Short mmCIF file of C-alpha atoms in Angstrom, two decimals:
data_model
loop_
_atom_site.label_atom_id
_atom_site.label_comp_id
_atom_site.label_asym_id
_atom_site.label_seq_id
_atom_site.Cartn_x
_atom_site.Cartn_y
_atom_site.Cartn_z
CA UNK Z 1 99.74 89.21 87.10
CA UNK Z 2 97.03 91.59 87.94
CA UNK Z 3 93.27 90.99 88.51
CA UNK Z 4 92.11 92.43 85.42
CA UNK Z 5 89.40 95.80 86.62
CA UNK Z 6 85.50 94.33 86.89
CA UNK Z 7 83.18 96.14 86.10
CA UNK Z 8 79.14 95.39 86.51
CA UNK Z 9 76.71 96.88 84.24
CA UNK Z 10 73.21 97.04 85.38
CA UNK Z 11 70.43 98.11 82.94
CA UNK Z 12 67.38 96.61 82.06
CA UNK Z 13 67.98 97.34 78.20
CA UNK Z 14 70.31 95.13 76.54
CA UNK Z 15 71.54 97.42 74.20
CA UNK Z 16 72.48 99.78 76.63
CA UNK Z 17 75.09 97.21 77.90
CA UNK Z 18 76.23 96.73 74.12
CA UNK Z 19 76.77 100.33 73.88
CA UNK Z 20 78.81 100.48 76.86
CA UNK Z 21 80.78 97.38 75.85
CA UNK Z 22 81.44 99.07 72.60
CA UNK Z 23 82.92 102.57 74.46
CA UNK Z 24 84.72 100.54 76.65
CA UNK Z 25 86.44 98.13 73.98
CA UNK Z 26 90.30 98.61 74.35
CA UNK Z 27 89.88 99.37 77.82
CA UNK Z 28 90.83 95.69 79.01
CA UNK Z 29 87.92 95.74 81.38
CA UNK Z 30 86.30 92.88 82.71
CA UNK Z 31 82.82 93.77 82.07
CA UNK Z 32 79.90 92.16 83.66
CA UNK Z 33 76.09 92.57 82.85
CA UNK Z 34 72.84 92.49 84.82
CA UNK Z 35 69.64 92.78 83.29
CA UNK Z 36 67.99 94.29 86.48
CA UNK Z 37 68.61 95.31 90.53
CA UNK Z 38 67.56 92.43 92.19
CA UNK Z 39 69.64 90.21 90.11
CA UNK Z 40 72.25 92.59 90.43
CA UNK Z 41 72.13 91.96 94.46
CA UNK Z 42 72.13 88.34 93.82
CA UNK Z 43 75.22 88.47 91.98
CA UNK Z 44 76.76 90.81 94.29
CA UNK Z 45 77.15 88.16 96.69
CA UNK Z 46 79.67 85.92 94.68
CA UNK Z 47 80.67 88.82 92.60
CA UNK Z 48 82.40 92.21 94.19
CA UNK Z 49 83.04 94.56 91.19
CA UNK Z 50 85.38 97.33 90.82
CA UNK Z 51 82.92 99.49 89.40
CA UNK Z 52 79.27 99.83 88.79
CA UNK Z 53 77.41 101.78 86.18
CA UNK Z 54 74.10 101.98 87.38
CA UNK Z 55 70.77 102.66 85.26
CA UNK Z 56 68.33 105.34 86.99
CA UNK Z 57 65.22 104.01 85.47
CA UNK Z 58 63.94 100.37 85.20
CA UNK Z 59 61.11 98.37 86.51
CA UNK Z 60 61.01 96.68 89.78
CA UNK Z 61 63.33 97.95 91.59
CA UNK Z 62 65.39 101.44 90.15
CA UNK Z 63 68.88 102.39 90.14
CA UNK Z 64 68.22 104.61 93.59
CA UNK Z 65 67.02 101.85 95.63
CA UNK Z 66 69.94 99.43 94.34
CA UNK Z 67 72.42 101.95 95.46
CA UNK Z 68 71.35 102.59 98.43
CA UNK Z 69 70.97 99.19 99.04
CA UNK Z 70 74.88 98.38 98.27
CA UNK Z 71 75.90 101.39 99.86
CA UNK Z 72 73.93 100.31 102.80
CA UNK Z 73 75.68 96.79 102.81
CA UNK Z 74 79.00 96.85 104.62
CA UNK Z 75 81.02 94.40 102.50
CA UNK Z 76 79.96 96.79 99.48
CA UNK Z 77 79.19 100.00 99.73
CA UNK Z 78 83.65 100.91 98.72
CA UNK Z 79 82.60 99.93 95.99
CA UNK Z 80 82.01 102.88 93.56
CA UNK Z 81 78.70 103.91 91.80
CA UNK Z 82 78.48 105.67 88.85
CA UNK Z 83 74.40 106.56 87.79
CA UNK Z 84 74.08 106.41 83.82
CA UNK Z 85 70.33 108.34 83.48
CA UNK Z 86 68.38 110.58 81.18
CA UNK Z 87 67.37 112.54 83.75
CA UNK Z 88 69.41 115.70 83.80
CA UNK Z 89 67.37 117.90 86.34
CA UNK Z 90 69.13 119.06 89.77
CA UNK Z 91 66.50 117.34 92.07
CA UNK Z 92 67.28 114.21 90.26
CA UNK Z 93 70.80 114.63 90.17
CA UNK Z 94 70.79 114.98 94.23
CA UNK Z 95 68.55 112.48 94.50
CA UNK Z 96 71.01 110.28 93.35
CA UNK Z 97 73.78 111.48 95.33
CA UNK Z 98 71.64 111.35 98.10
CA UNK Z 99 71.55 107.30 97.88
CA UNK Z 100 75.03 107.20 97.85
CA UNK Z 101 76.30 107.34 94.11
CA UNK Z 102 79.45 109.02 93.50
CA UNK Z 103 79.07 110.08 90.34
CA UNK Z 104 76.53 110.55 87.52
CA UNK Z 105 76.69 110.56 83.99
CA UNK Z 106 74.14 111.75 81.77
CA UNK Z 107 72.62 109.66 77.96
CA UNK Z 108 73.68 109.38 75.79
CA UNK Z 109 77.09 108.47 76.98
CA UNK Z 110 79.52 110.03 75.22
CA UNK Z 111 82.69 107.78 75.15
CA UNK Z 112 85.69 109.98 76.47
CA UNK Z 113 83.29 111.52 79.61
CA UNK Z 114 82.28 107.79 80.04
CA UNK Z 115 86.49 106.50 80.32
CA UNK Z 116 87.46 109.73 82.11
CA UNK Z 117 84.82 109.41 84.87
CA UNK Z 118 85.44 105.86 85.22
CA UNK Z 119 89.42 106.20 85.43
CA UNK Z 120 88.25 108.81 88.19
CA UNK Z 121 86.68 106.48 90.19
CA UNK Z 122 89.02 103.60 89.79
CA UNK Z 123 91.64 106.03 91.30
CA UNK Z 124 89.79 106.64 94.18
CA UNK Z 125 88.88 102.87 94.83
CA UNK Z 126 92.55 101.71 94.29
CA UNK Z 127 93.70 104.60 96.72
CA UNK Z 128 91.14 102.44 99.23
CA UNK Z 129 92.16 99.09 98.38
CA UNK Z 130 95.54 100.38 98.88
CA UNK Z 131 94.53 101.76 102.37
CA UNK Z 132 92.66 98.47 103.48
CA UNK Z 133 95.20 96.47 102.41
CA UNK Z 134 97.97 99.05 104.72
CA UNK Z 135 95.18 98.46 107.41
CA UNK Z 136 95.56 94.66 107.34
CA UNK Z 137 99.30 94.99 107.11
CA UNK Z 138 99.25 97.11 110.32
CA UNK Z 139 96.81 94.67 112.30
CA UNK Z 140 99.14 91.51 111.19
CA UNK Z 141 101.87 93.82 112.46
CA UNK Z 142 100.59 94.64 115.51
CA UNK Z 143 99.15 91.03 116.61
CA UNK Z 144 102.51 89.65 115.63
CA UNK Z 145 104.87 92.24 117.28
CA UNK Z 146 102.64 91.35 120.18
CA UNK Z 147 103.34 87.87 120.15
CA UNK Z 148 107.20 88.01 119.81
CA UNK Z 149 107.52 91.23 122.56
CA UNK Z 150 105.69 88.72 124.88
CA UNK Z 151 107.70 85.81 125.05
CA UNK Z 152 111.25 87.51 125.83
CA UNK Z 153 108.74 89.18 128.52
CA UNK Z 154 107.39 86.22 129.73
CA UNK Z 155 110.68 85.10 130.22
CA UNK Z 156 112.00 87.79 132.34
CA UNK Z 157 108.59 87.70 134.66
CA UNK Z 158 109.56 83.88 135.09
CA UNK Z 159 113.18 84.68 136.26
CA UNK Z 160 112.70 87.29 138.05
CA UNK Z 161 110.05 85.08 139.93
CA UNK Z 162 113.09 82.65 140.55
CA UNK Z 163 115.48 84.45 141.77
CA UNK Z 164 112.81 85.20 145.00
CA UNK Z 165 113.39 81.56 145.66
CA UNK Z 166 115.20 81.02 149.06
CA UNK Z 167 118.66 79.33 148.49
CA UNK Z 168 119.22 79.93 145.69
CA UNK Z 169 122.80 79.08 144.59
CA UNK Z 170 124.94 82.00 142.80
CA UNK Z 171 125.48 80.15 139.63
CA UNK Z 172 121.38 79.79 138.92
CA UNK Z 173 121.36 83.30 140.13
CA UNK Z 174 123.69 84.12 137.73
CA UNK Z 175 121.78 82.41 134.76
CA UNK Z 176 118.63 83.25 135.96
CA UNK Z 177 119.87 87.61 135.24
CA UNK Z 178 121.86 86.29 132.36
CA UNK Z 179 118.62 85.26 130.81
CA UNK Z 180 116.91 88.35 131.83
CA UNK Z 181 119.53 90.33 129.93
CA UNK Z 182 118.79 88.61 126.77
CA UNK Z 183 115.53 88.48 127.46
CA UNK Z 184 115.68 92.58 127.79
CA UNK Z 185 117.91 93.14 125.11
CA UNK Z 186 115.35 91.52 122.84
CA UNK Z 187 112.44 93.52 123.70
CA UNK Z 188 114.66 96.64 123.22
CA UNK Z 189 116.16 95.45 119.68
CA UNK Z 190 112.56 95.37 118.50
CA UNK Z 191 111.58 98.41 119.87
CA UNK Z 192 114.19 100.65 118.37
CA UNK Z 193 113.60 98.76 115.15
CA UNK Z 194 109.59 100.07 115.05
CA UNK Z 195 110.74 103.18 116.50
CA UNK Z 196 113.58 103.66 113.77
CA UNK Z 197 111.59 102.52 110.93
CA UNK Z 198 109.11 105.07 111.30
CA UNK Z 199 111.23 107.30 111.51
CA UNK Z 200 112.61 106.80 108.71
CA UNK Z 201 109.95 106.16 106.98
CA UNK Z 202 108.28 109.75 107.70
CA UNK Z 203 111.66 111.37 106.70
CA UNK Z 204 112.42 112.77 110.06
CA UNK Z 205 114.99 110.00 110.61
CA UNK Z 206 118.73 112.53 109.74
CA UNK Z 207 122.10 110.45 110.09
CA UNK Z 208 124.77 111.95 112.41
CA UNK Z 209 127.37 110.48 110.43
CA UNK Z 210 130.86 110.78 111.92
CA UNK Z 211 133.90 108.83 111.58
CA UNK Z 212 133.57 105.34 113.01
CA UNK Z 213 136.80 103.28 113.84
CA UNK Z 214 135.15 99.64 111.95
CA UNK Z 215 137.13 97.37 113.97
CA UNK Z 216 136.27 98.96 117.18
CA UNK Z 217 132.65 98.68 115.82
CA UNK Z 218 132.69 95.06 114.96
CA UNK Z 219 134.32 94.26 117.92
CA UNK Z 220 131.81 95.47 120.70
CA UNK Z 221 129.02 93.81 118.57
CA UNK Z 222 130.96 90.19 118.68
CA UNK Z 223 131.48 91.09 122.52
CA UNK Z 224 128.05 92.14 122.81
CA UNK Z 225 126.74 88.59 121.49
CA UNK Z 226 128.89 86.58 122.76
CA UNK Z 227 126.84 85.45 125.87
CA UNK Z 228 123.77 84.55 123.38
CA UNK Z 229 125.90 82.94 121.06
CA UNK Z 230 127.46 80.41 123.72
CA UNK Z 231 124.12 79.78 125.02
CA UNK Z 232 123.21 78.22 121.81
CA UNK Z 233 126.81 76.31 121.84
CA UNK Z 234 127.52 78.57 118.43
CA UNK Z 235 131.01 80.35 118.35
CA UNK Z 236 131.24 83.86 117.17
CA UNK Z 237 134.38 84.46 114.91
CA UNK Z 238 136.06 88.14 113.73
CA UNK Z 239 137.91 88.31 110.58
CA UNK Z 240 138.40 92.50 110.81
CA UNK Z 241 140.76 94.89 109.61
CA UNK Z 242 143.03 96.42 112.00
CA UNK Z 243 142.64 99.21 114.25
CA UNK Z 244 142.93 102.59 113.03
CA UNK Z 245 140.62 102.34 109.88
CA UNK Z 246 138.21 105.38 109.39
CA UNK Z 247 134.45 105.28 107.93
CA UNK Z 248 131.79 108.38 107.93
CA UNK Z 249 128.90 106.31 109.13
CA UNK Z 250 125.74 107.06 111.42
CA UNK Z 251 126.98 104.75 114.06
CA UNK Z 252 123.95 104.61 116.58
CA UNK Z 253 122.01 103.12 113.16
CA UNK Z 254 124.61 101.12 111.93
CA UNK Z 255 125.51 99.16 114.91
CA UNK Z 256 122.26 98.79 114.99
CA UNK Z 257 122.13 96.70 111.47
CA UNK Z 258 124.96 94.96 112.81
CA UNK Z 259 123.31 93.74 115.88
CA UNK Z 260 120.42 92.54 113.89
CA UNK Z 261 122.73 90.57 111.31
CA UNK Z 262 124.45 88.42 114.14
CA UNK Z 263 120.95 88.40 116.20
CA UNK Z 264 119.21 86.71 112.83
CA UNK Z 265 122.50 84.43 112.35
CA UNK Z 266 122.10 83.15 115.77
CA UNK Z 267 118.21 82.27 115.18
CA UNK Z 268 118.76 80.53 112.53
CA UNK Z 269 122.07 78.67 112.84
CA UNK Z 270 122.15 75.17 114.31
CA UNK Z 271 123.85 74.64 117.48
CA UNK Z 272 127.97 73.72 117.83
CA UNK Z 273 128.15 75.92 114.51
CA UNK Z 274 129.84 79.35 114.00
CA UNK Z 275 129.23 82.71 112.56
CA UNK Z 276 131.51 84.94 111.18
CA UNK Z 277 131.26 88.60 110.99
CA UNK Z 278 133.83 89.79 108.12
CA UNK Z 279 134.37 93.58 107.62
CA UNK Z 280 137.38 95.31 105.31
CA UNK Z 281 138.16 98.04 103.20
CA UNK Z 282 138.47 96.43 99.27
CA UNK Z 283 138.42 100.16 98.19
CA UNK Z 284 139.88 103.70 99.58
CA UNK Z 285 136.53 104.86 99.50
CA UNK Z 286 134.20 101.57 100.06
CA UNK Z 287 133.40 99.07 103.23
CA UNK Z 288 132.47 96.04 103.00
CA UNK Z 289 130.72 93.90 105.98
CA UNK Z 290 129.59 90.46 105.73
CA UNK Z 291 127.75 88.27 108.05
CA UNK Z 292 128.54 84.29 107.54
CA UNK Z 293 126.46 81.60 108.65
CA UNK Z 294 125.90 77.99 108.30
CA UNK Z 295 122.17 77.82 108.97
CA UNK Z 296 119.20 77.20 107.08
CA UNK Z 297 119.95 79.32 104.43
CA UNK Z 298 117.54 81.80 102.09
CA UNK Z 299 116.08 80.18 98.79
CA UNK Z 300 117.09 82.41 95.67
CA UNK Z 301 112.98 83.56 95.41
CA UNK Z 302 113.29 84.88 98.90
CA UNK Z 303 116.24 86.96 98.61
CA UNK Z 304 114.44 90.11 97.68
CA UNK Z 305 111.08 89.58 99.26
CA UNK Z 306 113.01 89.38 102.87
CA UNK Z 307 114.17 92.97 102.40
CA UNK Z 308 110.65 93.90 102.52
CA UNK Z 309 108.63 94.98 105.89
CA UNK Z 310 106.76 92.19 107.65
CA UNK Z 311 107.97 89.71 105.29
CA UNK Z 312 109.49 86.62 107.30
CA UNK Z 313 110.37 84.48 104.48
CA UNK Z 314 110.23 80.91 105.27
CA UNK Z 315 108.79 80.56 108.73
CA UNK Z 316 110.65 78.52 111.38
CA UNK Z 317 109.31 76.94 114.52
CA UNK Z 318 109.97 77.69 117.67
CA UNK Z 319 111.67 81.51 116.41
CA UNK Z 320 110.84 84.93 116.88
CA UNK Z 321 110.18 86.51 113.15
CA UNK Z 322 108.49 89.87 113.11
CA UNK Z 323 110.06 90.76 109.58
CA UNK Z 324 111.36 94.06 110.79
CA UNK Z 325 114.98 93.76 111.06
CA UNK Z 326 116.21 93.32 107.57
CA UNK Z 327 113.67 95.49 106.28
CA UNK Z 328 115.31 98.13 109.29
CA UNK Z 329 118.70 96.95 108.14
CA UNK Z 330 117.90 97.71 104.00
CA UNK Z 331 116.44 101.16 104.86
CA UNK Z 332 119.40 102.55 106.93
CA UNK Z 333 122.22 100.89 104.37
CA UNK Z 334 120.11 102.70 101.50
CA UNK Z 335 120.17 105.87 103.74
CA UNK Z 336 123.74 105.37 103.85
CA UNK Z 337 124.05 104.85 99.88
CA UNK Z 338 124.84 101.74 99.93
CA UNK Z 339 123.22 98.07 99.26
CA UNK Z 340 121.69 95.12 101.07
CA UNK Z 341 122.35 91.08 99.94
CA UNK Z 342 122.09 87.73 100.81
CA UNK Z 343 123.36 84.79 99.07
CA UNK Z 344 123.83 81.11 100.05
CA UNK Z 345 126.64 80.05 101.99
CA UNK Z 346 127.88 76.41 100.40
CA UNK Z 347 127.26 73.82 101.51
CA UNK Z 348 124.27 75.49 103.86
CA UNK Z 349 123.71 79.06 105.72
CA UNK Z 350 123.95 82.24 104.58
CA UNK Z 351 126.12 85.23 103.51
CA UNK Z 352 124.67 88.68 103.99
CA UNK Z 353 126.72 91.54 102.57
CA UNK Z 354 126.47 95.32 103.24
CA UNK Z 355 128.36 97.71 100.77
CA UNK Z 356 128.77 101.41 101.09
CA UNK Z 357 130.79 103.83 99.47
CA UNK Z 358 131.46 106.69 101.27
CA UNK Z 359 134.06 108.82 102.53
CA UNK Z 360 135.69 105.73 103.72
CA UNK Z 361 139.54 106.14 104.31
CA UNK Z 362 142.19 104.19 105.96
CA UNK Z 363 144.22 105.79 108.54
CA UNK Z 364 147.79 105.35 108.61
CA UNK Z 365 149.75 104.03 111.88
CA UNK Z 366 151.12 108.11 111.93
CA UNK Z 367 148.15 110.02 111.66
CA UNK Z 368 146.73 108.26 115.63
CA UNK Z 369 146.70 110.11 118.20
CA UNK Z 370 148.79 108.68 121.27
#
């Protein structure tokens, strides 16, 4: 449920507050009161409103010096002011503005200027919220993107510094670049996926859609994997269609889903398991791929929420998670028209579909080319 909107009235006339209380009655505001600044700036402290409507004149300390004091204060001053005085001539009005308020209302309130200029500036403080929270998104990004590109890194560094070693035998040589392939590979994977993503995002992403023999597809990606697999003792198993079959896909971007639906099956599935990548044709003009694993499986109120960008879902030691690739996969099988799922695997794992229908068609033994 939502936080319900604060507000904080401060006036050093009672019935002022009642009056606003009474405009503001089906409004579902939270509505705070404060009989005066500086217990206003007390409050502020424990208390960080949505909105404040701000008396001009009362004793003390007036409404000009308690804006510019919360304007001045760096955990406050998003918050928005709106100045309720009698005073209605321009030098007052800018002096106002002046401290920082960012909008002004004039007494007596009438009620429908008093909702429309506060729906005003609730717009413009969710538009911020929404921009701080995009901030902190981007920073948890950024410090975890860092964190997973540097561990594939810091294992290439570390065999590359290895194979230097005098005498070293051909089979560690061997393992040693092996593991400098993966280690490359990922570091690419994760790159395309921020460089695709915003792409897409910004709309400048087009699919070159052409038609894409599946098996062929499938194939190279089990081929592909099939050194990372068997380094992790898990066995990578095709159940395709034959050759031949046709599908109008974008197949730079799709193989690319594909690669991230064995990569995350591998992660997460135990060690002398297997993984099955499943692909047919149950309609002329449909294709269906599935990805079949017996790991640790996704909890029914994570299905959705793993979809999502930067969401990991549950968090697994010792693995790389930077929440990109099934958000990456969900936005190019949407592109495509199609649809994204997971659902459990019994007794354990996972099963994670991809549908599209497009102008999917089967071609027949005669229509190939020899």
């Amino acid at each position: 449920m939502d936080k319900p909107i604060s507000i904080l009235v401060i006036d050093d006339e009672p019935d002022n507050f009642d009056v606003i209380e009474a405009l503001l009655l089906h409004e579902q505001y939270h509505i705070n009161y404060a009989s005066s600044g500086i217990k206003a700036l007390e409050r502020m402290s424990v208390m960080q409103p949505d909105l404040i409507l701000l008396d001009v004149m009362m004793p003390d300390m007036d409404g000009v010096e308690v804006c510019k004091k919360i304007k001045n204060h760096l955990q406050w001053q998003h918050i928005p002011i709106i100045m309720v005085t009698a005073l209605n001539s321009k030098e007052d009005l800018g002096m106002c503005l002046a401290a920082g308020a960012d909008d002004f209302i004039s007494k007596p309130v009438n009620k429908t200027e008093l909702q429309a200029r506060i729906r005003s500036m609730l717009r413009l403080k969710r538009q911020y919220d929404n921009l701080q929270e995009l901030i902190h998104l981007r920073e948890d990004m950024v410090n975890m993107i860092v964190h997973d590109l540097r561990n594939p890194l810091t294992n290439i560094v570390l065999c590359a510094e290895i194979l230097k070693f005098p005498k070293l035998s051909s089979e560690s040589q061997l393992s040693k670049l092996d593991q400098i392939i993966i280690g490359s590979r990922q570091l690419q994977s994760m790159i395309n996926d921020l460089l695709f993503m915003a792409k897409l995002e910004y709309g400048r992403m087009q699919l070159y859609q052409k038609e894409v023999d599946l098996y062929q597809m499938c194939t190279s990606v089990l081929t592909d994997f099939e050194l990372l697999a068997a380094q992790n003792n898990i066995k990578l198993i095709g159940d395709l269609p034959a050759p031949g079959g046709s599908v109008s896909l974008d197949s730079a971007l799709f193989r690319r889903v594909l690669d991230n639906l064995i990569s995350n099956a591998i992660k997460f599935s135990p060690s002398n398991s297997q993984i099955i990548l499943k692909a047919n044709y149950p309609l002329p003009n449909e294709v269906k791929i599935q990805v079949i694993d017996t790991g640790t499986g996704v909890s029914e109120e994570l299905r959705d929420m793993i979809f999502q960008k930067y969401e990991i879902g549950n968090v697994v030691q010792g693995i790389n998670q930077t929440g990109l690739g099934l958000a990456f996969c969900k936005m190019v099988v949407e592109a495509h028209g199609g649809q994204i799922t997971v659902e459990n695997n019994y007794p354990t794992g996972a099963i994670f579909s991809v549908e599209i229908s497009t102008n999917a068609r089967v071609v027949t033994q005669s229509e190939i080319k020899i």
